[in-house]
PDB file of C-alpha atoms and ligand atoms in Angstrom:
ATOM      1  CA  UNK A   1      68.279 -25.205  58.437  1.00 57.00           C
ATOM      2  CA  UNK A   2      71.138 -22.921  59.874  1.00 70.00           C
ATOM      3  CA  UNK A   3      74.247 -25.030  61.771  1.00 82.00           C
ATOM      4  CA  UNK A   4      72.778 -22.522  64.954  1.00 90.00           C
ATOM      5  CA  UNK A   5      69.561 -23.347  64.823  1.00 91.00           C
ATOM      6  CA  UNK A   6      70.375 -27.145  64.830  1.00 89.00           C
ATOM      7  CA  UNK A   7      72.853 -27.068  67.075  1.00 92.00           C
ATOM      8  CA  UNK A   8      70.004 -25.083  69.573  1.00 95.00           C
ATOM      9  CA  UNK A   9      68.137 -28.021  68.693  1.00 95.00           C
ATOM     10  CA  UNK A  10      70.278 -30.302  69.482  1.00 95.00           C
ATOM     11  CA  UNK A  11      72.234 -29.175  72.499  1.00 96.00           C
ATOM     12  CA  UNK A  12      68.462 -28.502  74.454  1.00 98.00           C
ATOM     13  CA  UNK A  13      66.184 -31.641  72.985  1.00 98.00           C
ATOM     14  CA  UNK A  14      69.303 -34.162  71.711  1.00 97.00           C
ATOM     15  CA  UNK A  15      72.742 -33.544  73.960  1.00 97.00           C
ATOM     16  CA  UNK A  16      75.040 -37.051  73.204  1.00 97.00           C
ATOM     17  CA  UNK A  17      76.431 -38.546  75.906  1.00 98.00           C
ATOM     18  CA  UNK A  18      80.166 -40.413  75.806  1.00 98.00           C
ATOM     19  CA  UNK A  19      79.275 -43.275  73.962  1.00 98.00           C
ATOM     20  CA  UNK A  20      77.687 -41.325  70.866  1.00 98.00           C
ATOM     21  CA  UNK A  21      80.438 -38.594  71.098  1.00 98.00           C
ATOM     22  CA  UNK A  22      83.390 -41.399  71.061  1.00 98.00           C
ATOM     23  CA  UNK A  23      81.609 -43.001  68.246  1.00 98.00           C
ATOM     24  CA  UNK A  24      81.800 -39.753  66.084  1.00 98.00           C
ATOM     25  CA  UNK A  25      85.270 -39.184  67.180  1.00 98.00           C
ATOM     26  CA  UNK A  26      86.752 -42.300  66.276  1.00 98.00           C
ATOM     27  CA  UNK A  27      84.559 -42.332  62.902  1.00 98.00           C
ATOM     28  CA  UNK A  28      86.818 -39.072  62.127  1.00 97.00           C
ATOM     29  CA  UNK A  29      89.952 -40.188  63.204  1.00 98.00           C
ATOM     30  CA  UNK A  30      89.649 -43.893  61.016  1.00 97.00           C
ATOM     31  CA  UNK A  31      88.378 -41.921  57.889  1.00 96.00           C
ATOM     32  CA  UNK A  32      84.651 -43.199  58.175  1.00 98.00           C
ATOM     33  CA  UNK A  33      82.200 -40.473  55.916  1.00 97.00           C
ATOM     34  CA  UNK A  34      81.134 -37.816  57.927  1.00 96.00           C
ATOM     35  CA  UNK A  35      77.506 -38.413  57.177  1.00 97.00           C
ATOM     36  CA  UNK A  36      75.701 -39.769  60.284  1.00 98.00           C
ATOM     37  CA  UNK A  37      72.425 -38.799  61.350  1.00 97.00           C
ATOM     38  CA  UNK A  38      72.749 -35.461  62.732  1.00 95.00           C
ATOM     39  CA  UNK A  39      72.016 -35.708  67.135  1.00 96.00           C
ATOM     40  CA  UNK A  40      68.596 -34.176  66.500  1.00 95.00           C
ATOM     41  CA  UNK A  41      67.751 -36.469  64.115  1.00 96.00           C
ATOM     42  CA  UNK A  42      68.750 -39.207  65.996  1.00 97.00           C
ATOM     43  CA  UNK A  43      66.296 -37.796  68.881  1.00 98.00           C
ATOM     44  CA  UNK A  44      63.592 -37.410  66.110  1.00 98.00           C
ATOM     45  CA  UNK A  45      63.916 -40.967  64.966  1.00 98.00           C
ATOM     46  CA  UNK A  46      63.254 -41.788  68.811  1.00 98.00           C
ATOM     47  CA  UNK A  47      60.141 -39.683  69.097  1.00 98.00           C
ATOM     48  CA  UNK A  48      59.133 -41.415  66.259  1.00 98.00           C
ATOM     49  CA  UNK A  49      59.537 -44.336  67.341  1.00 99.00           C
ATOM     50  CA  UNK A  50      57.996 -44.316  70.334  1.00 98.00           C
ATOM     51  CA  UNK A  51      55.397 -42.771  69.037  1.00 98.00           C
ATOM     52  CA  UNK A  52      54.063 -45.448  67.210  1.00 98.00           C
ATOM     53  CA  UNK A  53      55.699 -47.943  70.120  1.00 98.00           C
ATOM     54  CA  UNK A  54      57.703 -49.346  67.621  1.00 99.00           C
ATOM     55  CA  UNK A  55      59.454 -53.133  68.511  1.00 98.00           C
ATOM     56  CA  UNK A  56      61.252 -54.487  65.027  1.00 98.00           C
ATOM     57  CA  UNK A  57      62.992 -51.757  63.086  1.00 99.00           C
ATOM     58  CA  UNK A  58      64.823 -51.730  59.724  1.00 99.00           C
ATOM     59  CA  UNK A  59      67.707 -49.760  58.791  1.00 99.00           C
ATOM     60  CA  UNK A  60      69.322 -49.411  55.544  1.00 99.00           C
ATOM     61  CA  UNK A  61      72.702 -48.093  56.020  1.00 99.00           C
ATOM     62  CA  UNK A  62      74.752 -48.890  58.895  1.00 98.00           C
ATOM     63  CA  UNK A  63      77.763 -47.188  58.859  1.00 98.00           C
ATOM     64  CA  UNK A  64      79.348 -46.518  62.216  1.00 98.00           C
ATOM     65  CA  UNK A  65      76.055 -47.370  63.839  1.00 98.00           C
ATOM     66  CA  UNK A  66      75.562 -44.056  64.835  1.00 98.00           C
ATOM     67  CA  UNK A  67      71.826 -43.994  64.078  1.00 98.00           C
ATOM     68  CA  UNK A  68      71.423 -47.480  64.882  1.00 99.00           C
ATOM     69  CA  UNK A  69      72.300 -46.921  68.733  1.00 99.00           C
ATOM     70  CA  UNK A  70      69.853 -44.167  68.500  1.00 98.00           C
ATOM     71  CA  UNK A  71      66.880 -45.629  67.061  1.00 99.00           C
ATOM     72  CA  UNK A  72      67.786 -49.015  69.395  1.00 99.00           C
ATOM     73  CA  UNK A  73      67.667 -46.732  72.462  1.00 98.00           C
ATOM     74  CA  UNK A  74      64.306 -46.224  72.008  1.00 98.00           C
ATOM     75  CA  UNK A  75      62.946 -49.562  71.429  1.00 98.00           C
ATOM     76  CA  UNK A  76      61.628 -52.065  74.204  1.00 98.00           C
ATOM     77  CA  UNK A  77      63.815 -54.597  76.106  1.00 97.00           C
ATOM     78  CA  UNK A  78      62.449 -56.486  73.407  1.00 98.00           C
ATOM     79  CA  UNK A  79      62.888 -54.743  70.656  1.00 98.00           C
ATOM     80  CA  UNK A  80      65.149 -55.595  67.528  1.00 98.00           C
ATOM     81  CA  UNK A  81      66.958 -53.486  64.976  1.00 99.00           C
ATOM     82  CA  UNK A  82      68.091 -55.270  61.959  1.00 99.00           C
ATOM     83  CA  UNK A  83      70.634 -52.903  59.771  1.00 99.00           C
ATOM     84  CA  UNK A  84      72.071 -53.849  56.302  1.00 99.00           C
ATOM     85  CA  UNK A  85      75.493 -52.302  55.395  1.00 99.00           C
ATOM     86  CA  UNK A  86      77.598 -53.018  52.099  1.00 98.00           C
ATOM     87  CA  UNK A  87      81.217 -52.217  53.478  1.00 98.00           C
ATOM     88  CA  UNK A  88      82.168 -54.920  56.355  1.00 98.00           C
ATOM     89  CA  UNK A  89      85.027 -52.183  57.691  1.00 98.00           C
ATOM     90  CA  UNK A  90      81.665 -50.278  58.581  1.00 98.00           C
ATOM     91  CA  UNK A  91      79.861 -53.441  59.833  1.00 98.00           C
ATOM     92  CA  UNK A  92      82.564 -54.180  62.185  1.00 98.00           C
ATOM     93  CA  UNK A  93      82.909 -50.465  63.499  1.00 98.00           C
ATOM     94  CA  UNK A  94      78.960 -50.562  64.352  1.00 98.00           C
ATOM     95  CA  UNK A  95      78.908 -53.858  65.845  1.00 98.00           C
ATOM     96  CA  UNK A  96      82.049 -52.628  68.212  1.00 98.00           C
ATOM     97  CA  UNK A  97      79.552 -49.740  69.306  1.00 98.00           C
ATOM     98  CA  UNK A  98      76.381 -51.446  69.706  1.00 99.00           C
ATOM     99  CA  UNK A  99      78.653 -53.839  72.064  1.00 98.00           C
ATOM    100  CA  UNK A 100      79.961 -50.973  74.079  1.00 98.00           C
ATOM    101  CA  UNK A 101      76.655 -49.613  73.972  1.00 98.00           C
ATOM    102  CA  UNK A 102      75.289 -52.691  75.651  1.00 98.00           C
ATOM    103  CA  UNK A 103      72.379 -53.183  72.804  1.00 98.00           C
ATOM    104  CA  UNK A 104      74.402 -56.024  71.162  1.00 98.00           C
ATOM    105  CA  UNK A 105      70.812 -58.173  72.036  1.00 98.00           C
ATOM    106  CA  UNK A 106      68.977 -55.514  70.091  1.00 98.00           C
ATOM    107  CA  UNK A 107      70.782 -54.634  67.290  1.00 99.00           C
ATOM    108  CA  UNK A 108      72.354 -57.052  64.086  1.00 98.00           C
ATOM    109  CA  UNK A 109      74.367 -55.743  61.375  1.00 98.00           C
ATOM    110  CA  UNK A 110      74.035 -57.706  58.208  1.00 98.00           C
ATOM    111  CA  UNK A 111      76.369 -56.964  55.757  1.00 98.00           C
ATOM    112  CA  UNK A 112      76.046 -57.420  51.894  1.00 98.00           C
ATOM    113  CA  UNK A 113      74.158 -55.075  49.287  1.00 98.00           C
ATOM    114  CA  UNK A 114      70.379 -53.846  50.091  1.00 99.00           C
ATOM    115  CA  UNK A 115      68.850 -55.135  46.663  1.00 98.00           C
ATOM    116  CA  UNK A 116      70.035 -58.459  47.679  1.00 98.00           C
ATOM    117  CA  UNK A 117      69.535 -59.002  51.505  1.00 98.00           C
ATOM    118  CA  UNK A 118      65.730 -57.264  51.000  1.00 98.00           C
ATOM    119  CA  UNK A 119      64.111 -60.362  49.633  1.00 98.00           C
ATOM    120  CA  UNK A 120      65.663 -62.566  52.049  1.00 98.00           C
ATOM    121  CA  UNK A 121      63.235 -60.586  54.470  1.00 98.00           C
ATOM    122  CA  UNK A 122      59.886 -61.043  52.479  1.00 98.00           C
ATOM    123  CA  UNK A 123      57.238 -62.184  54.391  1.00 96.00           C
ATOM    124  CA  UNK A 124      58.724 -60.385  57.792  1.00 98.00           C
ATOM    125  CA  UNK A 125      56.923 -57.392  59.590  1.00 98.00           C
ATOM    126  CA  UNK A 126      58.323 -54.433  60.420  1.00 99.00           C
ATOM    127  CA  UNK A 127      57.412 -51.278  62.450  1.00 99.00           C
ATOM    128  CA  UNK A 128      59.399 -49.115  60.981  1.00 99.00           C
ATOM    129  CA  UNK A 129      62.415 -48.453  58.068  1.00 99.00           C
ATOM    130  CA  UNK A 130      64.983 -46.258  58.333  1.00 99.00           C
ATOM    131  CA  UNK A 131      66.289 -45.771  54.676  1.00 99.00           C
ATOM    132  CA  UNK A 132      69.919 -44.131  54.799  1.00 98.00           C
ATOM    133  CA  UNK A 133      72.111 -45.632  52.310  1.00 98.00           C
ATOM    134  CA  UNK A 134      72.569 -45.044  48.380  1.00 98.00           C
ATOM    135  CA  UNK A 135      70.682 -42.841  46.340  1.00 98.00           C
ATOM    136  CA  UNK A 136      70.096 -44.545  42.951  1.00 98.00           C
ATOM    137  CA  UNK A 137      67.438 -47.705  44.741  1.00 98.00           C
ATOM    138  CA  UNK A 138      65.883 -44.856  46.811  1.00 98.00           C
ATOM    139  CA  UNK A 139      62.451 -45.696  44.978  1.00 98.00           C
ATOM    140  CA  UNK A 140      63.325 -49.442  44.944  1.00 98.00           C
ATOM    141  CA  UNK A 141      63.788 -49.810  48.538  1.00 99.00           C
ATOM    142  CA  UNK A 142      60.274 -47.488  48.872  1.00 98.00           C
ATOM    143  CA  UNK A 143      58.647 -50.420  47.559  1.00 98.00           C
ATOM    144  CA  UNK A 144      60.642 -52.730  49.870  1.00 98.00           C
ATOM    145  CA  UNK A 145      59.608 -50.968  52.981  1.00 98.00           C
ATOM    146  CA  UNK A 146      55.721 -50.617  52.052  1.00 98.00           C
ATOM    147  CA  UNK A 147      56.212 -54.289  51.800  1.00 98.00           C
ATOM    148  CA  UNK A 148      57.530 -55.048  54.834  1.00 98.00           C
ATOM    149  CA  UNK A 149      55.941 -52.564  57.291  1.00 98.00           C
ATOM    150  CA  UNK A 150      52.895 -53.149  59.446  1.00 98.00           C
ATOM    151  CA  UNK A 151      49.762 -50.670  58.581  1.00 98.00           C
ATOM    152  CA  UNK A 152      50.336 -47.880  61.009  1.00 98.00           C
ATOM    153  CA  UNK A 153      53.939 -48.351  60.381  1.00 98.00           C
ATOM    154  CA  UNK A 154      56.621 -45.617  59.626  1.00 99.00           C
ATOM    155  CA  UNK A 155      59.086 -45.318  56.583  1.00 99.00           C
ATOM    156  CA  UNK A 156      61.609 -42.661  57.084  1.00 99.00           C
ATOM    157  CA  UNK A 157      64.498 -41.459  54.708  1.00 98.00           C
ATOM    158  CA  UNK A 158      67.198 -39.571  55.116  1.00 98.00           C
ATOM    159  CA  UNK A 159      68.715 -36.723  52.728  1.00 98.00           C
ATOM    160  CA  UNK A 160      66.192 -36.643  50.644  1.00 98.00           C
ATOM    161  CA  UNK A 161      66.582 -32.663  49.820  1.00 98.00           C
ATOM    162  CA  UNK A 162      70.079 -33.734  48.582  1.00 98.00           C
ATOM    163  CA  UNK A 163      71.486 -30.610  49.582  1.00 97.00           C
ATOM    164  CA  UNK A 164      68.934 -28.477  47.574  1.00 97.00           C
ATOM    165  CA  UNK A 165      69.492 -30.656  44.160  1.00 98.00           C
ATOM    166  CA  UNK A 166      66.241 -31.970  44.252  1.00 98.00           C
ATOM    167  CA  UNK A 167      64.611 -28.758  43.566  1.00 98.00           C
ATOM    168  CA  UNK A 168      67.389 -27.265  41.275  1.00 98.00           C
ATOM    169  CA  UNK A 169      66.369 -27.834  37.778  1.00 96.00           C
ATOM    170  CA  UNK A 170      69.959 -27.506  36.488  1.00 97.00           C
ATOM    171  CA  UNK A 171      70.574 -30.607  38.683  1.00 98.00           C
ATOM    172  CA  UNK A 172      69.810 -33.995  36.702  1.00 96.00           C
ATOM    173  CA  UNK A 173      72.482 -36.400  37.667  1.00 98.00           C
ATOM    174  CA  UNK A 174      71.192 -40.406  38.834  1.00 98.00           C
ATOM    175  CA  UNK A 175      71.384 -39.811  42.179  1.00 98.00           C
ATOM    176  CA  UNK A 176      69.165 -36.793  42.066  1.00 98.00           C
ATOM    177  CA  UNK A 177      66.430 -37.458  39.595  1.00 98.00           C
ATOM    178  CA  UNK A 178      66.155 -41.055  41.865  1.00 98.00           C
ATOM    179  CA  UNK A 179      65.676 -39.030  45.290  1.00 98.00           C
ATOM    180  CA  UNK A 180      62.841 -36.973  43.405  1.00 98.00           C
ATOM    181  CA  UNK A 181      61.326 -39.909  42.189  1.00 98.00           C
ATOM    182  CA  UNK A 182      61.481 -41.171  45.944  1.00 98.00           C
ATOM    183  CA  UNK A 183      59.960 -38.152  47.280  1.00 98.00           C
ATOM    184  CA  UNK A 184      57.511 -38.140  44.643  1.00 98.00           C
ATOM    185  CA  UNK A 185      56.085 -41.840  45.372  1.00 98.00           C
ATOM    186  CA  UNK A 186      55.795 -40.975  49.004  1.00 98.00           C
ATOM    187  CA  UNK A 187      53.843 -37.624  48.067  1.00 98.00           C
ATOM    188  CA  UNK A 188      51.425 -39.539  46.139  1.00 98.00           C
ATOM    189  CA  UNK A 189      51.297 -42.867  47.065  1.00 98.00           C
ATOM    190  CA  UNK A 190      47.644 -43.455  48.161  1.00 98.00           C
ATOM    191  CA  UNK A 191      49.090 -46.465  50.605  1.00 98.00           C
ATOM    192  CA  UNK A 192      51.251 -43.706  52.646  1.00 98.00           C
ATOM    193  CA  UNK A 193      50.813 -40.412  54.086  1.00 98.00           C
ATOM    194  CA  UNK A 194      53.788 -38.094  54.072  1.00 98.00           C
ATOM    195  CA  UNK A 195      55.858 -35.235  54.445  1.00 98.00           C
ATOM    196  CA  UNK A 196      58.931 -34.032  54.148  1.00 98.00           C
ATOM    197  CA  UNK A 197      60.694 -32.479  56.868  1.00 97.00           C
ATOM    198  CA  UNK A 198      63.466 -29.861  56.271  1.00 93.00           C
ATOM    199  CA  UNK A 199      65.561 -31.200  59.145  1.00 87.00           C
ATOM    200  CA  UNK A 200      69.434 -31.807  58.680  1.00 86.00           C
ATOM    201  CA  UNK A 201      69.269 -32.622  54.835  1.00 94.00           C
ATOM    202  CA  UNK A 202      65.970 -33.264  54.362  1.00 96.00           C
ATOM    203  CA  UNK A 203      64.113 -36.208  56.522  1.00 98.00           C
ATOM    204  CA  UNK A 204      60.729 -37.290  54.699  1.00 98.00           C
ATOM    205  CA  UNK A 205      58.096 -39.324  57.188  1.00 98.00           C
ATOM    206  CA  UNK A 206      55.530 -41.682  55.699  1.00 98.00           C
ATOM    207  CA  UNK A 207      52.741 -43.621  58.144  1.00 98.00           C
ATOM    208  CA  UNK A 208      51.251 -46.618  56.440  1.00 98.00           C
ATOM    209  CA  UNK A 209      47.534 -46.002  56.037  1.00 98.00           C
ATOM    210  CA  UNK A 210      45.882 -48.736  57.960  1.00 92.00           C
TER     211      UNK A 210
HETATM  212  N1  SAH B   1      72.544 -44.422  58.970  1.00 67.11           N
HETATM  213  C1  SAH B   1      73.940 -44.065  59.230  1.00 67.11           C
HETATM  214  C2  SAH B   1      74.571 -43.409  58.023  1.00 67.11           C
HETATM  215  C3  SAH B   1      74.581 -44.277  56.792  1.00 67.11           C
HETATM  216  S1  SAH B   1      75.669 -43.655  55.540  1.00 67.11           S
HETATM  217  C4  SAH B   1      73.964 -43.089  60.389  1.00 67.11           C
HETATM  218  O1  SAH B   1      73.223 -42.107  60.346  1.00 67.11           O
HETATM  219  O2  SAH B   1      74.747 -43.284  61.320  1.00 67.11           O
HETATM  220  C5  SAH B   1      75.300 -44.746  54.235  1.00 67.11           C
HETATM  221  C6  SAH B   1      75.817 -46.162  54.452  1.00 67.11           C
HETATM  222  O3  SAH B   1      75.172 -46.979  53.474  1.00 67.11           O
HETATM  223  C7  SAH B   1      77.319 -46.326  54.244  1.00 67.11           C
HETATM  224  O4  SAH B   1      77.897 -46.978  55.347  1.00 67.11           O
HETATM  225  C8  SAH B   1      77.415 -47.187  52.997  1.00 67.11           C
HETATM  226  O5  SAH B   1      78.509 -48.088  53.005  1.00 67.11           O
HETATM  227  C9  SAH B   1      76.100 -47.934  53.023  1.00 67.11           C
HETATM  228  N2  SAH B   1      75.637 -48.398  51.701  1.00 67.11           N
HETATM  229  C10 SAH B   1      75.813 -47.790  50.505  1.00 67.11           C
HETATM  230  N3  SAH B   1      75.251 -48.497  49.532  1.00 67.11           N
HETATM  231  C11 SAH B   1      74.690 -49.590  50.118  1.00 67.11           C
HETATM  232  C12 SAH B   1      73.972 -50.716  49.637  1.00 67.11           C
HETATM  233  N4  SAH B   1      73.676 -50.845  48.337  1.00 67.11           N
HETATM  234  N5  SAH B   1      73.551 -51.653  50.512  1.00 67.11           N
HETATM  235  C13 SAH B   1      73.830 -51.506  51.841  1.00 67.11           C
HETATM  236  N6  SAH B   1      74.507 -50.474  52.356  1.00 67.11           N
HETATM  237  C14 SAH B   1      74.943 -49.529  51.511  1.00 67.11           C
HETATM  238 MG1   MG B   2      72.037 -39.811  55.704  1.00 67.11          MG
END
């Protein structure tokens, strides 16, 4: 997608107010990866969210909490967002957001490593998972979410066109052979149906057949 046609997107269906704009500010400033959600993809995650009236969401991948406030915006007073993050500099930076953002009741950061804090959730039920984080699990934490969601449920990935490697045969590095392996488990998985949006870098949908 063209930078104009998402920022038409964005500016008509997704404008940020303050909060979300300070966020991304001070994420620059202090050296945090540039590699949020993109605004219309935070909108999207609402829609989809709603759509399904999701209450107890999973995120993999914190970072500034940029997506988190997002997808926590459009969740019930009741609603809870768990999200796992690795570096505690980025924990700390989300947490300070969801605060200001007045979801602190919503939303916990967990920090350690995905592969480890998963299993520690076996058994829970979640409406949907938001999988953001490192490439190389990408089909590990597939079979985390199909575990953990609710039929009906919704896993959702981000970047998984890797900037166009993923259908570049000259590419064949870790990373990209495990976000085609992703992407091929969620085309043909019989327990999910899926697609793959080209949105920002690629943003692939699966609803848990009930
Ligand atoms: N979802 C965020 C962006 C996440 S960027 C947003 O859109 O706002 C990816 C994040 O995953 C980084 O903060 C990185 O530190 C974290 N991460 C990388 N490997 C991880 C792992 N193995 N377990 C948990 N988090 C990890
Ligand atoms: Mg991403």
């Amino acid at each position: 997608m063209s930078d104009r046609t998402g920022e038409y997107i964005s500016a008509l269906f997704a404008p940020e107010d303050s909060l979300l704009v300070s966020l991304r500010e001070e994420a620059d400033r202090t050296g945090l990866p540039p590699i949020a959600v993109s605004a219309d993809e935070g909108r999207l995650l609402q829609v989809l969210l709603t759509s399904i009236g999701a209450r107890r969401v999973l995120e993999v991948g914190t970072l500034g909490g940029y997506s988190a406030i997002w997808m926590a915006r459009a969740l019930p007073d009741d609603g809870e967002l768990l999200s796992i993050e690795i570096e505690q500099k980025h924990a700390e930076f989300a947490r300070r957001y969801v605060e200001r953002a007045g979801l602190s009741s919503k939303v916990e950061v967990r920090v350690g490593r995905a592969l480890d804090v998963l299993p520690s959730l076996d058994g829970e039920r979640f409406d949907a998972v938001f999988i953001d984080a490192d490439k190389e699990p990408m089909p590990t934490y597939l079979d985390w979410a199909l575990r953990l969601l609710r039929p009906g449920g919704l896993v959702i990935a981000d970047n998984t066109l890797w900037g166009g490697k993923v259908f570049d045969d000259a590419e064949n590095d870790e990373k990209t052979r495990a976000v085609r392996e992703f992407n091929r488990k969620m085309a043909t998985d019989p327990r999910v149906l899926s697609i793959l949006v080209p949105t920002h870098d690629g943003v692939a949908i699966g609803v848990v057949r009930t």
